[in-house]
Coordinates of N, CA and C in Angstrom, one line a residue:
R9 N 23.4 -5.3 -15.1 CA 23.7 -6.2 -16.2 C 24.4 -7.5 -15.6
Y10 N 24.7 -7.5 -14.3 CA 25.3 -8.7 -13.7 C 24.4 -9.3 -12.7
P11 N 24.4 -10.6 -12.5 CA 23.6 -11.2 -11.4 C 24.0 -10.7 -10.1
L12 N 23.0 -10.5 -9.2 CA 23.3 -10.1 -7.8 C 24.0 -11.2 -7.1
R13 N 24.8 -10.8 -6.2 CA 25.5 -11.8 -5.3 C 24.5 -12.4 -4.4
P14 N 24.6 -13.7 -4.2 CA 23.7 -14.4 -3.2 C 23.7 -13.7 -1.9
A15 N 22.5 -13.5 -1.3 CA 22.4 -12.9 0.0 C 23.0 -13.9 1.1
T16 N 23.7 -13.4 2.0 CA 24.3 -14.2 3.1 C 23.7 -13.9 4.4
N17 N 22.9 -12.9 4.5 CA 22.3 -12.5 5.8 C 20.8 -12.5 5.9
G18 N 20.2 -13.2 4.9 CA 18.7 -13.2 4.9 C 18.1 -12.0 4.1
T19 N 18.9 -11.1 3.6 CA 18.4 -10.0 2.8 C 17.9 -10.5 1.5
L20 N 16.8 -9.9 1.0 CA 16.3 -10.2 -0.3 C 16.4 -9.0 -1.2
Y21 N 16.8 -9.1 -2.4 CA 17.0 -8.0 -3.3 C 15.8 -7.9 -4.2
G22 N 15.2 -6.7 -4.4 CA 14.0 -6.6 -5.2 C 14.0 -5.3 -5.9
V23 N 12.9 -5.2 -6.8 CA 12.7 -4.0 -7.5 C 11.2 -3.6 -7.4
N24 N 11.0 -2.3 -7.6 CA 9.6 -1.8 -7.5 C 9.2 -1.4 -8.9
T25 N 8.1 -2.0 -9.4 CA 7.7 -1.8 -10.8 C 6.2 -2.0 -11.0
F26 N 5.7 -2.0 -12.2 CA 4.4 -2.4 -12.6 C 3.3 -1.5 -12.0
E27 N 3.3 -0.3 -12.3 CA 2.2 0.6 -12.1 C 1.7 1.0 -13.5
P28 N 0.4 1.1 -13.7 CA -0.1 1.6 -15.0 C 0.6 2.9 -15.4
P29 N 0.9 3.0 -16.7 CA 0.6 2.2 -17.8 C 1.7 1.2 -18.2
Y30 N 2.5 0.8 -17.3 CA 3.7 -0.1 -17.6 C 3.4 -1.6 -17.5
L31 N 2.2 -2.0 -17.2 CA 1.9 -3.4 -17.0 C 2.2 -4.2 -18.3
A32 N 2.0 -3.6 -19.4 CA 2.1 -4.3 -20.7 C 3.5 -4.9 -20.9
S33 N 4.5 -4.3 -20.2 CA 5.9 -4.8 -20.4 C 6.3 -5.8 -19.3
H34 N 5.4 -6.3 -18.5 CA 5.8 -7.1 -17.4 C 6.5 -8.4 -17.7
A35 N 6.2 -9.0 -18.8 CA 6.9 -10.2 -19.1 C 8.4 -10.0 -19.3
N36 N 8.7 -9.0 -20.0 CA 10.2 -8.7 -20.2 C 10.8 -8.3 -18.9
V37 N 10.1 -7.5 -18.1 CA 10.7 -7.1 -16.8 C 11.0 -8.3 -15.9
I38 N 10.0 -9.2 -15.9 CA 10.2 -10.4 -15.0 C 11.3 -11.2 -15.5
A39 N 11.4 -11.4 -16.8 CA 12.5 -12.2 -17.4 C 13.9 -11.6 -17.1
T40 N 13.9 -10.2 -17.2 CA 15.2 -9.5 -16.9 C 15.5 -9.7 -15.4
A41 N 14.5 -9.5 -14.6 CA 14.7 -9.6 -13.2 C 15.3 -11.0 -12.8
Q42 N 14.7 -12.0 -13.4 CA 15.2 -13.4 -13.1 C 16.7 -13.5 -13.5
T43 N 17.0 -13.0 -14.7 CA 18.4 -13.0 -15.1 C 19.3 -12.3 -14.2
L44 N 18.9 -11.2 -13.6 CA 19.7 -10.5 -12.7 C 19.7 -11.0 -11.3
G45 N 18.9 -12.0 -11.0 CA 18.9 -12.6 -9.7 C 18.0 -11.9 -8.7
V46 N 17.1 -11.1 -9.2 CA 16.2 -10.4 -8.3 C 15.3 -11.4 -7.6
Q47 N 15.0 -11.2 -6.3 CA 14.3 -12.1 -5.6 C 12.8 -11.7 -5.2
V48 N 12.6 -10.4 -5.3 CA 11.3 -9.8 -5.0 C 10.9 -8.7 -6.0
I49 N 9.7 -8.7 -6.4 CA 9.1 -7.7 -7.2 C 7.9 -7.1 -6.5
R50 N 7.9 -5.8 -6.5 CA 6.8 -5.1 -5.8 C 5.9 -4.4 -6.9
S51 N 4.6 -4.6 -6.8 CA 3.7 -4.1 -7.8 C 2.4 -3.6 -7.2
A52 N 2.0 -2.4 -7.6 CA 0.7 -1.9 -7.2 C -0.4 -2.8 -7.9
I53 N -1.4 -3.2 -7.2 CA -2.5 -3.9 -7.8 C -3.7 -2.9 -7.7
T54 N -4.0 -2.3 -8.8 CA -4.8 -1.1 -8.8 C -6.3 -1.5 -9.2
W55 N -7.1 -1.6 -8.2 CA -8.5 -1.9 -8.3 C -9.2 -1.0 -9.3
S56 N -8.7 0.3 -9.3 CA -9.4 1.3 -10.1 C -9.2 1.0 -11.6
N57 N -8.2 0.2 -12.0 CA -8.0 -0.2 -13.4 C -8.6 -1.5 -13.8
M58 N -9.3 -2.1 -12.8 CA -9.7 -3.5 -13.0 C -11.2 -3.7 -13.0
Q59 N -11.9 -2.7 -12.5 CA -13.4 -2.9 -12.4 C -14.0 -1.5 -12.7
T60 N -14.9 -1.4 -13.6 CA -15.5 -0.1 -14.0 C -16.9 0.1 -13.5
T61 N -17.6 -0.9 -13.0 CA -18.9 -0.7 -12.5 C -19.0 -1.4 -11.2
V62 N -19.9 -0.9 -10.3 CA -20.1 -1.5 -9.0 C -20.7 -2.9 -9.2
G63 N -20.0 -3.9 -8.7 CA -20.5 -5.3 -8.8 C -20.3 -5.9 -10.2
G64 N -19.6 -5.2 -11.1 CA -19.3 -5.6 -12.4 C -18.2 -6.6 -12.5
S65 N -17.9 -7.1 -13.7 CA -16.8 -8.0 -13.9 C -15.4 -7.3 -13.6
I66 N -14.5 -8.1 -13.1 CA -13.1 -7.7 -12.8 C -12.2 -8.3 -13.8
D67 N -11.3 -7.4 -14.3 CA -10.3 -7.9 -15.3 C -9.0 -8.2 -14.5
W68 N -8.8 -9.4 -14.2 CA -7.7 -9.9 -13.4 C -6.5 -10.2 -14.4
S69 N -6.7 -10.2 -15.7 CA -5.7 -10.8 -16.6 C -4.3 -10.4 -16.4
E70 N -4.0 -9.1 -16.4 CA -2.6 -8.7 -16.3 C -2.0 -9.1 -15.0
F71 N -2.7 -9.0 -13.9 CA -2.1 -9.4 -12.6 C -2.1 -10.9 -12.4
D72 N -3.0 -11.6 -13.0 CA -2.8 -13.1 -13.1 C -1.5 -13.5 -13.8
S73 N -1.2 -12.8 -14.9 CA 0.0 -13.1 -15.6 C 1.2 -12.7 -14.8
I74 N 1.2 -11.5 -14.2 CA 2.3 -11.1 -13.3 C 2.6 -12.1 -12.2
Y75 N 1.5 -12.5 -11.6 CA 1.6 -13.5 -10.4 C 2.2 -14.8 -10.9
A76 N 1.6 -15.3 -12.0 CA 2.0 -16.6 -12.5 C 3.5 -16.6 -13.0
K77 N 3.9 -15.6 -13.6 CA 5.2 -15.5 -14.1 C 6.2 -15.4 -13.0
C78 N 5.9 -14.6 -12.0 CA 6.8 -14.5 -10.8 C 6.9 -15.8 -10.0
V79 N 5.8 -16.5 -9.8 CA 5.8 -17.8 -9.1 C 6.6 -18.8 -9.9
A80 N 6.5 -18.8 -11.2 CA 7.2 -19.7 -12.1 C 8.7 -19.4 -12.0
A81 N 9.1 -18.1 -11.9 CA 10.5 -17.7 -11.9 C 11.1 -17.8 -10.5
G82 N 10.3 -18.2 -9.5 CA 10.8 -18.2 -8.1 C 11.0 -16.9 -7.5
I83 N 10.3 -15.9 -8.0 CA 10.4 -14.5 -7.5 C 9.2 -14.2 -6.6
T84 N 9.4 -13.7 -5.4 CA 8.3 -13.3 -4.6 C 7.6 -12.0 -5.1
I85 N 6.3 -12.0 -5.1 CA 5.6 -10.9 -5.6 C 4.9 -10.2 -4.4
I86 N 5.1 -8.9 -4.3 CA 4.4 -8.0 -3.3 C 3.4 -7.2 -4.1
F87 N 2.1 -7.4 -3.7 CA 1.1 -6.6 -4.3 C 0.7 -5.5 -3.3
V88 N 0.7 -4.3 -3.8 CA 0.3 -3.1 -3.0 C -1.2 -2.9 -3.3
I89 N -2.0 -3.1 -2.3 CA -3.5 -2.8 -2.5 C -3.8 -1.4 -2.2
E90 N -4.2 -0.7 -3.3 CA -4.5 0.7 -3.2 C -5.5 1.1 -4.3
T91 N -6.1 2.3 -4.2 CA -7.0 2.9 -5.1 C -8.4 2.3 -5.0
T92 N -9.4 3.1 -5.5 CA -10.8 2.7 -5.5 C -11.3 3.0 -6.9
P93 N -12.1 2.2 -7.6 CA -12.6 2.5 -8.9 C -13.5 3.7 -8.8
P94 N -13.6 4.6 -9.8 CA -14.4 5.7 -9.8 C -15.9 5.4 -9.5
A95 N -16.3 4.2 -9.9 CA -17.7 3.8 -9.7 C -18.0 3.6 -8.2
Y96 N -17.0 3.3 -7.5 CA -17.2 3.1 -6.0 C -16.8 4.4 -5.3
N97 N -16.3 5.4 -6.0 CA -15.8 6.6 -5.4 C -16.8 7.8 -5.7
T98 N -18.0 7.5 -6.0 CA -19.0 8.5 -6.3 C -20.0 8.5 -5.2
T99 N -20.1 9.7 -4.6 CA -21.0 9.8 -3.4 C -21.4 11.3 -3.3
P100 N -22.6 11.5 -2.9 CA -23.0 12.9 -2.6 C -22.4 13.5 -1.4
H101 N -21.8 12.6 -0.6 CA -21.3 13.1 0.7 C -19.9 13.7 0.6
G102 N -19.2 13.6 -0.5 CA -18.0 14.3 -0.7 C -16.8 13.6 -0.2
F103 N -15.6 14.1 -0.7 CA -14.3 13.6 -0.4 C -13.4 14.8 0.1
F104 N -12.4 14.4 0.7 CA -11.3 15.5 0.9 C -10.7 15.7 -0.5
G105 N -10.6 17.0 -0.9 CA -10.1 17.3 -2.2 C -11.2 17.9 -3.0
S106 N -10.8 18.4 -4.2 CA -11.8 19.1 -5.0 C -12.7 18.2 -5.8
A107 N -12.3 16.9 -6.1 CA -13.1 16.0 -6.9 C -12.7 14.6 -6.5
P108 N -13.6 13.6 -6.7 CA -13.2 12.2 -6.4 C -12.0 11.8 -7.2
S109 N -11.2 11.0 -6.6 CA -9.9 10.5 -7.2 C -9.8 9.1 -6.8
V110 N -9.1 8.3 -7.6 CA -8.9 6.9 -7.3 C -8.2 6.7 -6.0
L111 N -7.5 7.7 -5.5 CA -6.7 7.6 -4.2 C -7.5 8.3 -3.1
A112 N -8.6 8.9 -3.4 CA -9.4 9.7 -2.4 C -10.1 8.8 -1.4
V113 N -10.3 9.3 -0.3 CA -11.0 8.6 0.8 C -12.2 9.5 1.3
P114 N -13.3 8.8 1.6 CA -14.4 9.6 2.1 C -14.1 10.3 3.4
T115 N -14.8 11.5 3.6 CA -14.5 12.2 4.9 C -15.0 11.3 6.0
V116 N -14.2 11.4 7.1 CA -14.5 10.5 8.3 C -15.7 11.1 9.0
T117 N -16.1 12.3 8.8 CA -17.3 12.8 9.5 C -18.6 12.4 8.8
D118 N -18.4 11.7 7.7 CA -19.6 11.2 7.0 C -20.0 9.8 7.6
P119 N -21.0 9.8 8.4 CA -21.3 8.5 9.1 C -21.9 7.4 8.2
T120 N -22.3 7.9 7.0 CA -22.9 6.9 6.0 C -21.9 6.3 5.1
Y121 N -21.1 7.1 4.4 CA -20.3 6.5 3.4 C -19.0 6.0 3.8
F122 N -18.3 6.6 4.8 CA -17.0 6.0 5.2 C -17.1 4.6 5.6
P123 N -18.0 4.1 6.4 CA -18.1 2.7 6.7 C -18.3 1.8 5.5
I124 N -19.1 2.3 4.5 CA -19.3 1.6 3.2 C -18.0 1.4 2.5
W125 N -17.2 2.5 2.4 CA -15.9 2.5 1.7 C -15.0 1.5 2.4
V126 N -15.0 1.5 3.7 CA -14.1 0.6 4.5 C -14.5 -0.8 4.2
S127 N -15.8 -1.1 4.1 CA -16.3 -2.5 3.8 C -16.0 -2.9 2.4
D128 N -16.1 -1.9 1.4 CA -15.7 -2.2 0.1 C -14.2 -2.6 -0.1
Q129 N -13.4 -1.8 0.6 CA -12.0 -2.0 0.6 C -11.6 -3.4 1.2
A130 N -12.3 -3.7 2.3 CA -12.0 -5.0 2.9 C -12.4 -6.2 2.0
A131 N -13.6 -6.1 1.4 CA -14.0 -7.1 0.5 C -13.1 -7.3 -0.7
W132 N -12.6 -6.2 -1.2 CA -11.6 -6.2 -2.4 C -10.3 -6.9 -1.9
S133 N -9.8 -6.5 -0.7 CA -8.6 -7.0 -0.2 C -8.7 -8.5 0.0
A134 N -9.8 -9.0 0.4 CA -10.0 -10.4 0.6 C -10.0 -11.1 -0.7
Q135 N -10.6 -10.5 -1.8 CA -10.5 -11.2 -3.1 C -9.1 -11.3 -3.6
V136 N -8.3 -10.3 -3.4 CA -6.9 -10.3 -3.8 C -6.1 -11.4 -3.0
A137 N -6.4 -11.5 -1.7 CA -5.7 -12.5 -0.9 C -6.0 -13.9 -1.3
A138 N -7.3 -14.1 -1.6 CA -7.7 -15.5 -2.0 C -7.2 -15.9 -3.4
R139 N -7.1 -14.9 -4.3 CA -6.7 -15.2 -5.7 C -5.2 -15.4 -5.8
Y140 N -4.5 -14.7 -4.9 CA -3.0 -14.7 -5.0 C -2.4 -15.2 -3.7
P141 N -2.5 -16.5 -3.4 CA -2.2 -16.9 -2.0 C -0.7 -16.8 -1.7
L142 N 0.2 -16.8 -2.7 CA 1.6 -16.7 -2.4 C 2.1 -15.3 -2.4
A143 N 1.3 -14.3 -2.7 CA 1.7 -12.9 -2.8 C 1.8 -12.4 -1.4
L144 N 2.8 -11.5 -1.1 CA 2.8 -10.7 0.1 C 2.0 -9.4 -0.2
L145 N 1.2 -9.0 0.8 CA 0.2 -7.9 0.5 C 0.6 -6.7 1.4
E146 N 0.7 -5.6 0.7 CA 1.0 -4.3 1.4 C -0.3 -3.4 1.2
W147 N -0.8 -2.9 2.4 CA -2.1 -2.2 2.3 C -1.8 -0.7 2.2
W148 N -2.1 -0.1 1.1 CA -1.9 1.3 0.7 C -0.5 1.6 0.7
N149 N -0.2 2.9 0.2 CA 1.2 3.3 -0.1 C 1.4 4.7 0.3
E150 N 2.4 4.9 1.1 CA 2.9 6.3 1.5 C 1.7 7.2 1.9
W151 N 0.8 6.6 2.7 CA -0.4 7.2 3.1 C -0.2 8.3 4.2
A152 N 0.9 8.3 4.9 CA 1.1 9.2 6.0 C 2.1 10.3 5.6
T153 N 2.2 10.6 4.3 CA 3.1 11.7 3.9 C 2.4 12.9 3.4
G154 N 3.2 14.0 3.2 CA 2.6 15.2 2.8 C 2.1 15.2 1.3
G155 N 2.6 14.2 0.6 CA 2.2 14.2 -0.8 C 0.9 13.5 -1.2
S156 N 0.4 12.6 -0.2 CA -0.7 11.8 -0.6 C -2.0 12.6 -0.4
G157 N -2.1 13.4 0.6 CA -3.2 14.3 0.7 C -4.5 13.8 1.2
Y158 N -4.6 12.5 1.6 CA -5.9 12.0 2.0 C -6.0 11.4 3.4
W159 N -4.9 11.0 4.0 CA -4.9 10.3 5.2 C -4.3 11.1 6.4
L160 N -3.8 12.3 6.1 CA -2.9 12.9 7.1 C -3.5 13.4 8.4
E161 N -2.8 13.3 9.4 CA -3.2 13.7 10.8 C -2.8 15.2 10.9
N162 N -3.3 15.9 11.9 CA -2.9 17.3 12.2 C -3.1 18.3 11.1
N163 N -4.2 18.1 10.3 CA -4.5 19.0 9.2 C -5.6 19.9 9.7
S164 N -5.6 21.2 9.2 CA -6.7 22.1 9.6 C -8.0 21.7 9.1
N165 N -8.1 20.9 8.0 CA -9.4 20.5 7.5 C -10.0 19.4 8.4
A166 N -11.0 19.7 9.1 CA -11.6 18.8 10.1 C -12.2 17.5 9.5
N167 N -12.5 17.6 8.2 CA -13.1 16.5 7.6 C -12.1 15.5 7.0
Q168 N -10.8 15.8 7.1 CA -9.8 15.0 6.5 C -9.5 13.7 7.3
P169 N -9.4 12.6 6.6 CA -9.1 11.3 7.4 C -7.9 11.4 8.2
T170 N -7.8 10.7 9.3 CA -6.7 10.8 10.2 C -6.1 9.4 10.4
I171 N -5.1 9.3 11.2 CA -4.4 8.1 11.5 C -5.5 7.1 12.1
S172 N -6.4 7.5 12.9 CA -7.4 6.6 13.4 C -8.3 6.1 12.3
A173 N -8.6 6.9 11.3 CA -9.4 6.5 10.2 C -8.7 5.4 9.4
W174 N -7.4 5.7 9.1 CA -6.6 4.7 8.4 C -6.6 3.4 9.1
A175 N -6.4 3.5 10.5 CA -6.3 2.2 11.3 C -7.6 1.5 11.2
T176 N -8.8 2.2 11.2 CA -10.1 1.5 11.1 C -10.2 0.8 9.8
A177 N -9.8 1.4 8.7 CA -9.8 0.8 7.4 C -8.9 -0.3 7.2
Y178 N -7.6 -0.1 7.7 CA -6.6 -1.2 7.6 C -7.1 -2.4 8.4
N179 N -7.5 -2.2 9.7 CA -7.9 -3.3 10.5 C -9.0 -4.1 9.9
A180 N -10.0 -3.5 9.2 CA -11.1 -4.2 8.5 C -10.5 -5.0 7.4
S181 N -9.6 -4.5 6.6 CA -9.0 -5.2 5.5 C -8.1 -6.3 6.0
Y182 N -7.3 -6.1 7.1 CA -6.5 -7.1 7.6 C -7.3 -8.3 8.0
T183 N -8.4 -8.1 8.7 CA -9.3 -9.2 9.2 C -9.8 -9.9 8.0
A184 N -10.3 -9.2 7.0 CA -10.8 -9.8 5.8 C -9.8 -10.7 5.1
I185 N -8.6 -10.1 5.0 CA -7.5 -10.9 4.3 C -7.2 -12.2 5.0
K186 N -7.1 -12.1 6.3 CA -6.8 -13.3 7.1 C -7.9 -14.3 7.0
A187 N -9.1 -13.9 6.9 CA -10.2 -14.8 6.8 C -10.2 -15.5 5.5
A188 N -9.8 -14.8 4.4 CA -9.7 -15.3 3.1 C -8.5 -16.2 2.9
N189 N -7.4 -15.9 3.5 CA -6.2 -16.6 3.4 C -5.4 -16.4 4.7
P190 N -5.5 -17.3 5.6 CA -4.8 -17.1 6.9 C -3.3 -17.1 6.8
T191 N -2.7 -17.6 5.7 CA -1.3 -17.6 5.6 C -0.8 -16.3 4.9
S192 N -1.6 -15.4 4.5 CA -1.2 -14.1 3.9 C -0.3 -13.4 4.8
T193 N 0.8 -12.8 4.2 CA 1.6 -11.8 5.0 C 1.1 -10.4 4.6
V194 N 0.7 -9.6 5.6 CA 0.1 -8.3 5.4 C 1.0 -7.3 6.0
A195 N 1.4 -6.3 5.2 CA 2.3 -5.2 5.7 C 1.5 -3.9 5.7
I196 N 1.9 -3.1 6.7 CA 1.4 -1.7 6.7 C 2.1 -1.0 5.5
G197 N 1.2 -0.2 4.8 CA 1.7 0.4 3.5 C 2.9 1.4 3.7
G198 N 3.6 1.6 2.7 CA 4.9 2.3 2.7 C 4.9 3.5 3.5
L199 N 5.7 3.6 4.6 CA 5.9 4.8 5.4 C 7.2 5.5 4.9
T200 N 7.1 6.8 4.8 CA 8.3 7.6 4.5 C 8.6 8.6 5.6
A201 N 9.8 9.1 5.6 CA 10.3 10.2 6.5 C 10.0 9.8 7.9
L202 N 10.5 8.6 8.4 CA 10.2 8.2 9.7 C 10.9 9.1 10.8
T203 N 11.9 9.9 10.3 CA 12.6 10.7 11.3 C 12.3 12.2 11.0
Q204 N 11.3 12.5 10.2 CA 10.9 13.9 9.9 C 9.5 14.2 10.3
W205 N 9.3 15.5 10.7 CA 7.9 15.9 11.1 C 7.4 16.7 9.9
F206 N 6.2 16.4 9.5 CA 5.6 17.1 8.3 C 4.8 18.4 8.7
G207 N 5.0 18.8 9.9 CA 4.3 20.1 10.3 C 2.8 20.0 10.3
A208 N 2.2 21.0 9.6 CA 0.7 21.0 9.5 C 0.1 19.9 8.6
N209 N 1.0 19.3 7.9 CA 0.5 18.3 6.9 C 0.8 16.9 7.2
G210 N 1.1 16.6 8.4 CA 1.4 15.2 8.7 C 1.9 14.9 10.1
T211 N 2.5 13.8 10.3 CA 3.0 13.5 11.6 C 4.3 12.6 11.5
I212 N 5.1 12.7 12.5 CA 6.4 12.0 12.3 C 6.1 10.5 12.3
G213 N 6.9 9.8 11.5 CA 6.7 8.4 11.2 C 6.7 7.5 12.4
T214 N 7.7 7.7 13.3 CA 7.7 6.9 14.5 C 6.5 7.1 15.4
E215 N 6.0 8.3 15.4 CA 4.8 8.6 16.2 C 3.6 7.9 15.5
T216 N 3.6 7.9 14.2 CA 2.5 7.2 13.5 C 2.5 5.7 13.9
L217 N 3.6 5.1 13.9 CA 3.7 3.7 14.3 C 3.3 3.5 15.7
R218 N 3.7 4.3 16.6 CA 3.3 4.2 18.0 C 1.8 4.2 18.1
Q219 N 1.2 5.2 17.4 CA -0.3 5.3 17.5 C -1.0 4.1 16.9
L220 N -0.5 3.7 15.8 CA -1.1 2.5 15.1 C -1.1 1.3 16.1
F221 N 0.0 1.0 16.7 CA 0.1 -0.2 17.5 C -0.4 -0.1 18.9
Q222 N -0.1 1.0 19.5 CA -0.4 1.2 20.9 C -1.8 1.8 21.1
T223 N -2.2 2.7 20.3 CA -3.5 3.4 20.5 C -4.7 2.7 19.7
Y224 N -4.4 2.2 18.5 CA -5.5 1.7 17.6 C -5.4 0.2 17.4
G225 N -4.5 -0.5 18.1 CA -4.5 -1.9 18.1 C -4.3 -2.6 16.7
V226 N -3.5 -1.9 15.8 CA -3.3 -2.5 14.5 C -2.4 -3.7 14.6
Q227 N -2.7 -4.7 13.8 CA -1.9 -5.9 13.7 C -1.2 -5.9 12.3
A228 N 0.0 -6.3 12.3 CA 0.7 -6.4 11.0 C 1.8 -7.5 11.0
D229 N 2.0 -8.1 9.9 CA 3.0 -9.1 9.8 C 4.3 -8.4 9.4
A230 N 4.3 -7.2 8.8 CA 5.4 -6.5 8.4 C 5.1 -5.0 8.3
V231 N 6.2 -4.2 8.2 CA 6.0 -2.8 8.0 C 6.9 -2.4 6.8
S232 N 6.3 -1.7 5.9 CA 7.0 -1.2 4.7 C 7.5 0.2 5.0
I233 N 8.9 0.4 4.8 CA 9.5 1.7 5.1 C 10.2 2.1 3.8
H234 N 10.0 3.4 3.4 CA 10.7 3.9 2.2 C 11.7 5.0 2.7
P235 N 13.0 4.6 2.9 CA 14.0 5.6 3.3 C 14.6 6.4 2.2
Y236 N 13.8 7.3 1.6 CA 14.3 8.1 0.5 C 15.5 8.9 0.9
T237 N 16.4 9.1 0.0 CA 17.6 9.8 0.2 C 17.8 10.9 -0.9
G238 N 18.9 11.7 -0.8 CA 19.2 12.7 -1.8 C 18.8 14.0 -1.4
P239 N 19.2 15.1 -2.1 CA 18.9 16.4 -1.7 C 17.5 16.8 -1.7
T240 N 16.6 16.1 -2.5 CA 15.2 16.3 -2.5 C 14.4 15.3 -1.8
G241 N 15.1 14.4 -1.1 CA 14.4 13.3 -0.4 C 13.6 13.8 0.8
T242 N 12.7 13.0 1.2 CA 11.8 13.5 2.3 C 12.4 13.2 3.7
D243 N 13.5 12.5 3.8 CA 14.1 12.1 5.1 C 15.4 12.8 5.2
P244 N 15.6 13.8 6.1 CA 16.9 14.5 6.2 C 17.9 13.6 6.8
N245 N 17.6 12.5 7.4 CA 18.5 11.6 8.0 C 18.4 10.2 7.4
P246 N 18.9 10.1 6.1 CA 18.7 8.8 5.4 C 19.4 7.6 5.9
S247 N 20.5 7.8 6.7 CA 21.2 6.7 7.2 C 20.3 5.7 7.9
L248 N 20.5 4.4 7.6 CA 19.7 3.4 8.3 C 19.9 3.4 9.8
D249 N 21.0 4.0 10.3 CA 21.3 4.1 11.7 C 20.1 4.9 12.4
H250 N 19.5 5.8 11.7 CA 18.4 6.6 12.3 C 17.1 5.9 12.5
Y251 N 17.1 4.6 12.0 CA 15.8 3.9 12.1 C 15.8 3.0 13.3
G252 N 16.8 3.1 14.2 CA 16.8 2.3 15.4 C 15.5 2.4 16.2
P253 N 15.0 3.7 16.3 CA 13.7 3.8 17.2 C 12.5 3.1 16.6
V254 N 12.6 2.7 15.3 CA 11.4 2.0 14.7 C 11.5 0.5 15.1
N255 N 11.1 0.2 16.4 CA 11.2 -1.1 17.0 C 9.8 -1.6 17.2
V256 N 9.3 -2.3 16.2 CA 7.8 -2.7 16.3 C 7.7 -3.9 17.2

């Protein structure tokens, strides 16, 4: 209820909001954020809610409004690029998981559909970058954690996408974004539990970063980190002191 104190060390204060079905309230949220002195708003931009047919019209209206209101209020908007419309997620080649999902990814052993999916994602990412030139862009969200179920490394399912597959998709979208808007800031999607090993269902966050940059040649303008805390948090060492090894 009180305005935030002005940052003195370059820190920006922000909030995470605007995932369906909460988009309808965005005008009130932005107005409240401005009153409180919030400097950054992070919002998923969900392709799956915006286009229903392959090559069909795209409903940009709600995100156009979010973007315009944030720019007018002097608030930086971070758009998280994630999901795929069901129309683009239908293939006889199959997905990891029991049924296609807006968060699902084609199996990397499918030489036909995975490259098409990567190309579709890159084209979509480029459209977002061109339409919202002042937005910061984060590609995918919490993709290397045990809860997402689609990108994990070290899983017994040989068809499951891996860190190398994510790097392939990210690199294609990064290149497309920069071609559409060279000034875009592009971040690796939210990483969690950078100091924890997920056993059979994942890989430690610092090792994920090492592989992305050193093995797979990923380029990034920023890295998004989610240091969850609390008794049910995914990181047993929530103190920021434990993030020293994350030196990109």
